[in-house]
C-alpha positions as a printed NumPy array, in Angstrom:
array([[105.604,  95.446,  76.147],
       [102.217,  95.548,  77.81 ],
       [100.264,  98.68 ,  78.706],
       [ 99.2  ,  96.738,  81.824],
       [102.622,  97.46 ,  83.286],
       [102.07 , 100.25 ,  85.801],
       [104.456, 102.698,  87.38 ],
       [104.171, 100.727,  90.602],
       [105.115,  97.478,  88.858],
       [108.043,  99.102,  87.045],
       [109.314, 100.509,  90.336],
       [109.004,  97.15 ,  92.115],
       [111.018,  95.425,  89.399],
       [113.722,  98.085,  89.649],
       [113.718,  97.764,  93.437],
       [114.419,  94.073,  92.99 ],
       [117.52 ,  94.767,  90.925],
       [116.053,  94.595,  87.437],
       [114.984,  97.397,  85.125],
       [111.269,  98.068,  85.1  ],
       [109.526,  99.803,  82.204],
       [106.216, 101.626,  81.878],
       [104.627, 100.95 ,  78.492],
       [103.003, 103.95 ,  76.842],
       [100.285, 102.772,  74.496],
       [ 96.862, 104.375,  74.277],
       [ 96.871, 106.295,  77.546],
       [ 96.702, 110.056,  77.917],
       [ 99.741, 112.153,  78.701],
       [ 98.241, 112.773,  82.124],
       [ 98.015, 109.031,  82.779],
       [101.646, 108.553,  81.763],
       [102.746, 111.337,  84.072],
       [100.733, 109.883,  86.964],
       [102.351, 106.455,  86.509],
       [105.797, 108.068,  86.519],
       [104.883, 109.966,  89.677],
       [103.762, 106.717,  91.314],
       [107.102, 105.107,  90.495],
       [109.017, 108.124,  91.758],
       [107.076, 108.129,  95.022],
       [107.7  , 104.445,  95.681],
       [111.389, 104.681,  94.816],
       [111.744, 107.933,  96.796],
       [113.742, 109.644,  94.064],
       [113.723, 113.433,  93.811],
       [112.888, 115.128,  90.517],
       [116.504, 116.094,  89.771],
       [117.934, 112.601,  90.143],
       [117.847, 109.746,  87.652],
       [114.634, 107.763,  87.995],
       [115.675, 104.088,  87.664],
       [112.863, 102.975,  85.387],
       [112.258, 103.194,  81.655],
       [109.43 , 104.251,  79.342],
       [108.503, 102.22 ,  76.267],
       [107.058, 103.853,  73.137],
       [105.504, 102.447,  69.978],
       [107.231, 104.105,  67.04 ],
       [104.206, 103.938,  64.76 ],
       [102.136, 105.864,  67.266],
       [104.772, 108.573,  67.543],
       [104.728, 108.758,  63.747],
       [101.017, 109.494,  63.379],
       [100.468, 112.9  ,  61.722],
       [ 98.636, 114.313,  64.752],
       [100.74 , 112.627,  67.451],
       [102.444, 114.897,  70.022],
       [105.62 , 112.838,  69.588],
       [108.111, 115.327,  70.963],
       [105.912, 116.057,  73.958],
       [105.527, 112.343,  74.662],
       [109.27 , 111.718,  74.55 ],
       [109.91 , 114.867,  76.58 ],
       [107.816, 113.437,  79.417],
       [110.449, 110.729,  79.782],
       [113.391, 113.12 ,  79.417],
       [111.952, 115.756,  81.756],
       [111.479, 113.089,  84.418],
       [115.07 , 111.877,  84.059],
       [114.099, 108.269,  83.452],
       [117.041, 105.965,  82.986],
       [115.947, 104.417,  79.683],
       [113.666, 104.772,  76.68 ],
       [112.552, 101.65 ,  74.771],
       [111.542, 102.064,  71.105],
       [109.805,  99.501,  68.893],
       [107.659,  99.058,  65.766],
       [108.318, 102.197,  63.78 ],
       [109.612, 103.355,  60.415],
       [111.343, 106.422,  61.849],
       [112.964, 105.177,  65.04 ],
       [116.208, 106.853,  63.998],
       [114.52 , 110.27 ,  64.168],
       [113.298, 109.644,  67.722],
       [116.756, 108.492,  68.77 ],
       [118.191, 111.703,  67.302],
       [115.615, 113.78 ,  69.21 ],
       [116.456, 112.018,  72.48 ],
       [120.189, 112.523,  72.001],
       [119.713, 116.214,  71.221],
       [117.29 , 116.812,  74.102],
       [118.657, 114.808,  77.039],
       [120.01 , 116.749,  80.005],
       [123.587, 115.589,  79.433],
       [125.268, 113.473,  76.735],
       [124.087, 109.843,  76.753],
       [122.25 , 110.276,  80.047],
       [119.402, 108.166,  78.618],
       [119.879, 104.5  ,  77.767],
       [118.22 , 103.866,  74.399],
       [116.776, 100.369,  74.036],
       [115.714,  99.215,  70.57 ],
       [113.576,  96.124,  70.051],
       [114.239,  94.04 ,  66.93 ],
       [112.681,  90.981,  65.312],
       [115.359,  90.126,  62.753],
       [119.1  ,  90.181,  62.195],
       [118.719,  92.977,  59.636],
       [116.896,  95.184,  62.136],
       [119.538,  94.451,  64.769],
       [122.419,  95.458,  62.475],
       [120.711,  98.751,  61.614],
       [120.077,  99.504,  65.291],
       [123.686,  98.709,  66.223],
       [125.607, 100.175,  63.301],
       [123.458, 103.092,  62.163],
       [121.533, 104.16 ,  65.253],
       [124.15 , 103.3  ,  67.908],
       [121.515, 101.883,  70.252],
       [122.705, 101.233,  73.8  ],
       [120.805,  97.949,  74.232],
       [119.25 ,  95.56 ,  71.716],
       [116.17 ,  93.537,  72.682],
       [115.842,  90.532,  70.377],
       [112.177,  89.539,  70.432],
       [111.378,  86.012,  69.291],
       [108.059,  84.786,  67.995],
       [107.282,  83.312,  71.439],
       [106.77 ,  86.777,  72.979],
       [103.404,  87.798,  74.374],
       [101.794,  91.011,  73.214],
       [102.721,  92.482,  69.853],
       [105.573,  91.331,  67.678],
       [106.459,  90.231,  64.188],
       [104.468,  87.259,  62.981],
       [107.515,  86.201,  60.957],
       [110.113,  86.557,  63.716],
       [112.336,  83.498,  64.223],
       [112.218,  81.521,  67.464],
       [114.141,  83.378,  70.156],
       [117.174,  81.078,  70.334],
       [117.595,  81.204,  66.56 ],
       [117.284,  84.986,  66.465],
       [119.743,  85.443,  69.327],
       [122.26 ,  83.076,  67.772],
       [122.154,  85.041,  64.502],
       [122.579,  88.402,  66.225],
       [125.305,  87.265,  68.612],
       [127.293,  85.852,  65.713],
       [127.062,  89.126,  63.781],
       [127.485,  91.746,  66.525],
       [130.931,  92.037,  68.163],
       [130.528,  91.136,  71.811],
       [133.558,  93.139,  72.909],
       [132.567,  96.515,  71.495],
       [128.899,  95.977,  70.7  ],
       [125.882,  96.82 ,  72.866],
       [124.325,  94.324,  75.304],
       [121.975,  91.902,  73.585],
       [119.028,  90.672,  75.644],
       [116.361,  88.133,  74.744],
       [112.572,  88.434,  74.923],
       [109.928,  85.827,  74.242],
       [108.493,  83.061,  76.396],
       [110.934,  83.595,  79.29 ],
       [109.335,  83.122,  82.714],
       [111.903,  81.589,  85.085],
       [115.532,  81.514,  86.162],
       [116.512,  78.361,  84.303],
       [115.405,  79.925,  81.025],
       [117.365,  83.079,  81.819],
       [120.395,  80.904,  82.538],
       [120.074,  79.274,  79.124],
       [120.134,  82.696,  77.459],
       [123.201,  83.735,  79.434],
       [124.911,  80.507,  78.429],
       [124.186,  81.41 ,  74.826],
       [126.058,  84.687,  75.307],
       [123.332,  87.241,  75.952],
       [123.61 ,  89.967,  78.57 ],
       [120.193,  89.281,  80.079],
       [116.522,  88.616,  79.459],
       [113.203,  90.418,  79.326],
       [110.238,  88.995,  81.236],
       [106.698,  90.187,  80.546],
       [103.993,  87.585,  81.176],
       [105.569,  86.609,  84.492],
       [104.998,  90.124,  85.857],
       [101.467,  90.441,  84.507],
       [100.627,  87.883,  87.182],
       [101.834,  90.182,  89.946],
       [ 99.353,  92.192,  92.03 ],
       [101.134,  95.376,  90.931],
       [100.136,  94.922,  87.283],
       [ 96.993,  96.55 ,  85.907],
       [ 95.5  ,  93.199,  84.915],
       [ 92.126,  92.198,  86.35 ],
       [ 91.951,  89.295,  88.788],
       [ 90.038,  87.384,  86.108],
       [ 92.936,  87.86 ,  83.686],
       [ 95.443,  86.635,  86.254],
       [ 93.328,  83.554,  86.873],
       [ 93.143,  82.957,  83.13 ],
       [ 96.938,  83.047,  82.951],
       [ 97.248,  80.572,  85.814],
       [ 94.728,  78.198,  84.229],
       [ 96.29 ,  78.356,  80.764],
       [ 98.148,  75.233,  79.621],
       [101.165,  75.258,  77.357],
       [ 99.981,  76.044,  73.85 ],
       [ 97.161,  78.301,  75.037],
       [ 98.627,  81.481,  73.557],
       [ 98.336,  82.186,  69.854],
       [ 99.247,  84.922,  67.4  ],
       [ 96.233,  86.765,  66.006],
       [ 94.794,  90.112,  64.952],
       [ 91.442,  89.224,  66.524],
       [ 91.899,  91.412,  69.588],
       [ 93.148,  94.441,  67.658],
       [ 90.161,  94.158,  65.347],
       [ 87.785,  93.772,  68.297],
       [ 89.307,  96.73 ,  70.152],
       [ 89.886,  98.8  ,  67.   ],
       [ 93.542,  99.215,  68.003],
       [ 94.669,  99.213,  64.391],
       [ 97.523, 100.881,  62.548],
       [100.301,  98.439,  63.417],
       [103.066,  98.062,  60.816],
       [102.67 ,  95.319,  58.248],
       [103.432,  91.891,  59.658],
       [102.884,  92.818,  63.308],
       [100.261,  90.897,  65.263],
       [ 99.657,  89.969,  68.907],
       [100.112,  86.853,  71.028],
       [ 97.486,  86.289,  73.708],
       [ 95.348,  83.584,  75.245],
       [ 92.839,  81.961,  72.959],
       [ 90.055,  83.277,  75.118],
       [ 88.138,  80.255,  76.303],
       [ 90.003,  77.33 ,  77.787],
       [ 86.992,  75.363,  76.578],
       [ 87.497,  76.284,  72.905],
       [ 87.958,  73.669,  70.219],
       [ 91.724,  74.123,  70.37 ],
       [ 91.715,  72.267,  73.684],
       [ 89.648,  69.369,  72.369],
       [ 86.884,  69.663,  74.924],
       [ 83.553,  68.27 ,  73.837],
       [ 80.957,  71.035,  73.501],
       [ 78.229,  68.524,  74.252],
       [ 79.679,  68.213,  77.761],
       [ 79.996,  71.928,  78.524],
       [ 77.598,  73.643,  76.162],
       [ 78.452,  75.822,  73.198],
       [ 81.265,  78.266,  73.922],
       [ 82.034,  81.374,  71.909],
       [ 85.078,  83.574,  72.23 ],
       [ 86.672,  86.505,  70.417],
       [ 89.327,  84.533,  68.546],
       [ 86.929,  81.768,  67.539],
       [ 84.416,  84.253,  66.177],
       [ 87.056,  86.282,  64.358],
       [ 88.414,  83.162,  62.684],
       [ 84.934,  82.032,  61.702],
       [ 84.255,  85.351,  59.96 ],
       [ 81.856,  86.95 ,  62.449],
       [ 80.784,  90.463,  61.454],
       [ 83.303,  92.919,  62.918],
       [ 80.647,  95.202,  64.375],
       [ 79.135,  92.258,  66.259],
       [ 82.604,  91.202,  67.397],
       [ 83.344,  94.701,  68.678],
       [ 80.003,  95.02 ,  70.442],
       [ 80.523,  91.722,  72.277],
       [ 84.073,  92.69 ,  73.142],
       [ 82.89 ,  95.99 ,  74.633],
       [ 80.327,  94.095,  76.701],
       [ 83.08 ,  91.761,  77.891],
       [ 85.204,  94.704,  79.006],
       [ 82.39 ,  95.864,  81.296],
       [ 82.194,  92.487,  83.034],
       [ 85.846,  91.405,  82.856],
       [ 84.859,  88.407,  80.729],
       [ 88.112,  86.647,  79.768],
       [ 86.278,  84.742,  77.039],
       [ 86.035,  88.148,  75.356],
       [ 88.784,  90.511,  76.487],
       [ 92.423,  90.166,  75.562],
       [ 94.876,  88.554,  77.973],
       [ 98.296,  88.959,  76.437],
       [100.586,  86.02 ,  77.153],
       [103.809,  84.565,  75.82 ],
       [104.408,  80.926,  74.979],
       [105.806,  80.237,  78.449],
       [102.458,  80.886,  80.138],
       [101.93 ,  77.179,  80.878],
       [104.851,  77.301,  83.344],
       [103.172,  79.912,  85.533],
       [100.955,  78.617,  88.304],
       [100.582,  81.295,  90.979],
       [100.286,  85.017,  91.58 ],
       [103.501,  86.458,  93.001],
       [104.511,  89.988,  93.947],
       [106.865,  91.677,  91.495],
       [109.662,  91.641,  94.038],
       [109.637,  87.868,  93.981],
       [111.765,  88.668,  90.944],
       [114.536,  89.015,  93.535],
       [114.851,  85.228,  93.336],
       [115.698,  85.525,  89.667],
       [117.922,  88.557,  89.981],
       [120.077,  87.112,  92.762],
       [121.75 ,  85.004,  90.099],
       [120.689,  86.625,  86.84 ],
       [120.044,  90.235,  85.793],
       [116.719,  90.744,  84.068],
       [118.279,  93.374,  81.841],
       [121.982,  94.248,  81.946],
       [122.335,  97.958,  81.274],
       [125.48 , 100.006,  81.57 ]])
């Protein structure tokens, strides 16, 4: 889940019939509250009613010794959001317990747990009683397990092991950008799909125009899994085995077989990280790139389906998808 997903974008997705989420990552509590307020204003929902969006939290950040974990989760509960999404943590069960004990009425909050393996899914279903399971395949943009199976394999394993009659909805995440792909997941037996990269291209996302153009220009195969961007940004502390999938910065890098003699030497964050560039130099150049919006330097998270995206579309264009398929089926 990307921190570039704003309250406005989450609200637009929910308006279209899906379930939009705000991702809490490295923002302040004030920023999170302001994004929730923006969603509430657009959706015209009063403070006492259920706000039909969700908030996503990184478990490992909640688990930091100095993290205001209960205050962070209470922001979601106090604003009556419909769902809380939890991922990447060693103590997710404790946060689920806190939510259940603190929500305004029993099971008022839909708890969504993201998993990268069958073992994780069985724990979330049987031990934690999660309301929705998000199976994230290795194709997913942003952070995920570098050893996760391909999405269809992971879903097939989970669907075979979790009773469909009494079990929670299982939804798929990873490389999904259009209706035909959603249809294939539904045919497999899932309850829905999660789309991320598709909505980063919408004007309502917090991505820069240069990042959107980079997504449009990216061919299939342009996104890779790497720790280069976390090292460059110093966003470290992820659990073992977790890395990020984003665009290999320059479309002119060696991975696209373009002759440097024709275009001049090109350097980019991933290339330099892989070649062993000094981390302080890498971080300095990254910081300079942030100031100018240089997509050869800054991270542009993207799933493996990025090559199928060719234009910027408002989030509510998702209506075309949702007319036939629910983005996330929640009950």
